[in-house]
Coordinates of C-alpha atoms in Angstrom, one line a residue:
Chain A
G1 CA 42.4 -80.0 98.7
E2 CA 41.5 -83.8 100.7
N3 CA 41.1 -83.4 104.2
V4 CA 41.5 -86.6 105.9
E5 CA 40.3 -87.2 109.7
Q6 CA 41.1 -90.1 112.0
H7 CA 39.6 -91.0 115.1
P8 CA 40.3 -91.9 117.6
S9 CA 43.7 -90.5 117.8
T10 CA 45.0 -92.9 120.7
L11 CA 43.2 -96.3 121.6
S12 CA 44.0 -98.7 124.5
V13 CA 42.4 -102.1 124.6
Q14 CA 43.0 -105.7 126.4
E15 CA 44.8 -108.5 124.2
G16 CA 42.1 -110.5 122.8
D17 CA 39.8 -107.4 122.2
S18 CA 38.7 -106.2 118.8
A19 CA 40.0 -102.2 117.6
V20 CA 38.3 -100.0 115.3
I21 CA 39.6 -97.1 113.8
K22 CA 37.7 -94.9 111.6
C23 CA 38.9 -92.4 108.6
T24 CA 36.6 -90.0 107.0
Y25 CA 37.9 -88.2 103.9
S26 CA 36.7 -85.5 101.8
D27 CA 37.7 -86.2 98.2
S28 CA 34.7 -88.1 96.5
A29 CA 37.2 -89.1 93.4
S30 CA 39.1 -90.8 95.6
N31 CA 39.5 -94.5 94.4
Y32 CA 42.1 -96.5 96.7
F33 CA 42.1 -96.8 100.5
P34 CA 45.1 -98.1 102.3
W35 CA 45.7 -98.6 106.1
Y36 CA 49.9 -98.5 107.1
K37 CA 51.5 -99.3 110.4
Q38 CA 54.2 -97.4 111.7
E39 CA 55.9 -99.1 114.4
L40 CA 58.1 -96.9 116.5
G41 CA 61.2 -95.6 114.8
K42 CA 60.4 -97.6 111.7
R43 CA 58.6 -96.8 108.5
P44 CA 55.2 -97.3 107.1
Q45 CA 54.1 -100.6 105.9
L46 CA 50.7 -101.4 103.7
I47 CA 49.0 -104.0 105.9
I48 CA 45.6 -103.5 104.0
D49 CA 44.0 -101.7 101.2
I50 CA 40.4 -101.5 99.4
R51 CA 39.4 -100.0 96.2
S52 CA 36.2 -98.0 95.6
N53 CA 34.0 -101.1 93.6
V54 CA 34.6 -103.2 96.7
G55 CA 32.8 -102.8 100.2
E56 CA 34.9 -104.8 102.5
K57 CA 38.1 -106.6 102.4
K58 CA 39.9 -109.1 104.9
D59 CA 43.4 -110.8 105.5
Q60 CA 43.5 -113.0 108.9
R61 CA 42.8 -110.3 111.6
I62 CA 42.5 -107.5 110.0
A63 CA 39.9 -106.2 107.9
V64 CA 38.8 -102.9 105.8
T65 CA 35.2 -101.6 105.3
L66 CA 34.5 -98.8 103.0
N67 CA 31.4 -96.4 102.8
K68 CA 32.3 -94.6 99.8
T69 CA 28.7 -92.7 100.4
A70 CA 29.8 -91.3 103.7
K71 CA 33.1 -91.0 102.7
H72 CA 35.0 -93.1 105.2
F73 CA 36.7 -96.4 105.9
S74 CA 37.2 -98.4 108.9
L75 CA 40.3 -100.6 109.9
H76 CA 39.1 -103.4 112.2
I77 CA 41.5 -105.6 113.8
T78 CA 40.2 -108.5 116.1
E79 CA 42.0 -110.5 118.6
T80 CA 44.5 -107.9 119.2
Q81 CA 48.0 -109.5 120.4
P82 CA 50.9 -107.1 121.9
E83 CA 52.7 -106.8 118.3
D84 CA 49.6 -105.2 117.0
S85 CA 50.6 -102.0 119.1
A86 CA 51.7 -99.4 116.8
V87 CA 50.5 -96.0 115.1
Y88 CA 48.0 -96.6 112.1
F89 CA 47.6 -94.3 109.6
C90 CA 44.7 -94.2 106.8
A91 CA 46.4 -92.5 103.6
P92 CA 43.4 -92.2 100.8
I93 CA 45.0 -91.3 97.4
Y94 CA 44.3 -88.1 96.7
G95 CA 41.3 -88.9 93.7
G96 CA 43.4 -89.1 90.2
S97 CA 46.4 -88.8 91.7
Q98 CA 49.4 -91.1 91.1
G99 CA 50.8 -92.2 94.5
N100 CA 49.7 -88.5 96.4
L101 CA 48.8 -90.1 99.8
I102 CA 47.5 -88.1 101.9
F103 CA 48.0 -89.3 105.5
G104 CA 46.1 -89.2 108.2
K105 CA 47.2 -87.6 111.6
G106 CA 47.3 -91.4 112.7
T107 CA 45.9 -93.4 115.8
K108 CA 48.2 -94.8 118.3
L109 CA 47.1 -98.4 119.5
S110 CA 48.3 -99.7 122.4
V111 CA 47.2 -103.5 123.3
K112 CA 47.7 -104.3 126.7
P113 CA 48.4 -107.7 127.8
Chain I
E1 CA 61.3 -109.7 99.5
P2 CA 62.7 -106.6 97.2
E3 CA 63.1 -103.2 99.7
V4 CA 63.7 -99.7 99.0
T5 CA 66.7 -98.7 100.3
Q6 CA 67.7 -95.7 101.7
T7 CA 71.4 -93.7 102.5
P8 CA 72.4 -92.7 104.7
S9 CA 70.5 -93.3 107.8
H10 CA 71.4 -90.5 109.7
Q11 CA 72.2 -87.5 108.4
V12 CA 73.5 -83.8 110.3
T13 CA 74.0 -80.8 108.7
Q14 CA 74.6 -77.5 109.3
M15 CA 71.7 -74.8 108.5
G16 CA 72.2 -73.2 105.2
Q17 CA 74.7 -76.5 103.7
E18 CA 73.2 -78.9 100.8
V19 CA 72.0 -82.2 101.4
I20 CA 71.6 -84.8 99.4
L21 CA 69.6 -88.2 100.2
R22 CA 69.7 -91.5 98.3
C23 CA 67.0 -93.8 97.5
V24 CA 67.2 -97.3 95.5
P25 CA 63.6 -98.3 94.5
I26 CA 62.2 -101.8 93.9
S27 CA 63.7 -102.3 90.6
N28 CA 60.5 -103.3 88.5
H29 CA 58.7 -100.3 90.3
L30 CA 58.0 -97.3 87.8
Y31 CA 56.9 -94.5 90.6
F32 CA 58.9 -93.0 92.8
Y33 CA 58.3 -90.8 95.7
W34 CA 59.9 -88.7 98.9
Y35 CA 57.5 -88.3 102.0
R36 CA 58.6 -86.5 105.3
Q37 CA 57.8 -87.1 108.7
I38 CA 58.5 -84.5 111.6
L39 CA 59.1 -86.1 114.8
G40 CA 55.5 -87.3 116.2
Q41 CA 53.5 -86.0 113.2
K42 CA 51.8 -87.7 110.4
V43 CA 53.7 -88.4 106.8
E44 CA 53.5 -85.6 104.3
F45 CA 53.8 -86.1 100.6
L46 CA 56.7 -84.3 98.8
V47 CA 56.9 -85.2 95.4
S48 CA 56.1 -88.2 92.7
F49 CA 58.4 -89.0 90.1
Y50 CA 57.5 -91.1 86.9
N51 CA 59.0 -91.2 83.5
N52 CA 62.0 -89.2 84.5
E53 CA 59.6 -86.2 85.3
I54 CA 57.9 -84.7 88.5
S55 CA 54.3 -86.0 88.5
E56 CA 53.5 -84.1 91.3
K57 CA 54.3 -82.1 94.2
S58 CA 53.3 -80.8 97.1
E59 CA 53.4 -76.9 98.9
I60 CA 56.1 -78.0 100.9
F61 CA 58.1 -79.3 97.7
D62 CA 59.6 -75.5 96.9
D63 CA 62.5 -74.0 95.2
Q64 CA 64.7 -75.5 97.4
F65 CA 64.2 -79.3 96.9
S66 CA 64.8 -81.0 93.9
V67 CA 64.9 -84.8 92.7
E68 CA 66.9 -86.7 90.1
R69 CA 67.1 -90.3 88.7
P70 CA 70.6 -89.9 88.0
D71 CA 71.0 -93.4 86.7
G72 CA 68.7 -96.5 86.2
S73 CA 68.5 -97.5 90.3
N74 CA 69.1 -94.3 92.4
F75 CA 66.7 -91.6 93.0
T76 CA 68.0 -88.7 95.2
L77 CA 66.5 -85.5 96.7
K78 CA 68.2 -82.5 97.2
I79 CA 67.5 -79.9 99.8
R80 CA 69.8 -76.8 99.0
S81 CA 69.7 -74.6 101.7
T82 CA 69.0 -76.2 104.7
K83 CA 66.6 -74.7 107.4
L84 CA 65.8 -75.7 111.2
E85 CA 62.5 -77.0 109.9
D86 CA 63.7 -79.3 107.3
S87 CA 64.6 -81.6 110.4
A88 CA 62.6 -84.9 109.8
M89 CA 62.9 -88.3 108.2
Y90 CA 63.0 -88.6 105.1
F91 CA 61.1 -91.5 103.3
C92 CA 61.3 -92.8 99.8
A93 CA 58.9 -94.5 98.2
S94 CA 58.3 -96.8 95.2
S95 CA 55.2 -98.3 93.7
E96 CA 54.0 -100.2 90.5
V97 CA 50.5 -98.8 90.7
E98 CA 48.9 -97.4 94.0
K99 CA 50.8 -99.8 96.7
L100 CA 53.5 -97.8 98.1
F101 CA 56.6 -99.7 99.7
F102 CA 58.7 -97.8 101.8
G103 CA 62.5 -97.2 102.7
S104 CA 63.7 -97.4 106.3
G105 CA 64.0 -93.5 106.2
T106 CA 67.0 -90.6 106.5
Q107 CA 66.5 -88.8 110.2
L108 CA 67.8 -85.6 108.7
S109 CA 68.7 -82.9 111.5
V110 CA 69.6 -79.7 110.8
L111 CA 71.8 -77.6 113.6

């Protein structure tokens, strides 16, 4: 089955700094790569996603880059703000499946004011 | 903005009892899912449902679990004989294609 690894498990940055979280996966058939943000006690929310035919996608302060050859994709947050503090999960879709997202173990991001 | 809604928000039950968790997916979505999250851990896939049948299920989704779409709007997860280790947050989700939208979850506590 799909093996998903996320690094780092915790990340602490100063407000205004950038944060990068990396996700590696094993299933070469995976073709959809989302990132979810989960605030404490709340639901996971999709913040950005990318498909396998695209290398990079940006949405304001958030970007995702994909390296299909190396089987990893990364979340980039620039100009971090305290409200970015949350747990971030990568969840590549298991190749060929519908909605069987395999979540990573999460990265707890803390943004210090 | 349309949302996935789940009821109840909290459910406390005795070990061995049956529970039914309810979900109302977003109305134009065709795919429905159940995930669970044990406290402090990652979100785990349980089952996906399309066209009135299960399309995929994980190893967690054993014979004690079942799903149903009893009418045009509700999607339910039944746990037949709850165990202590079933205690978790259960999230329902729905999608048109791959972008999943999650409900706010049902916190299940099995005593």
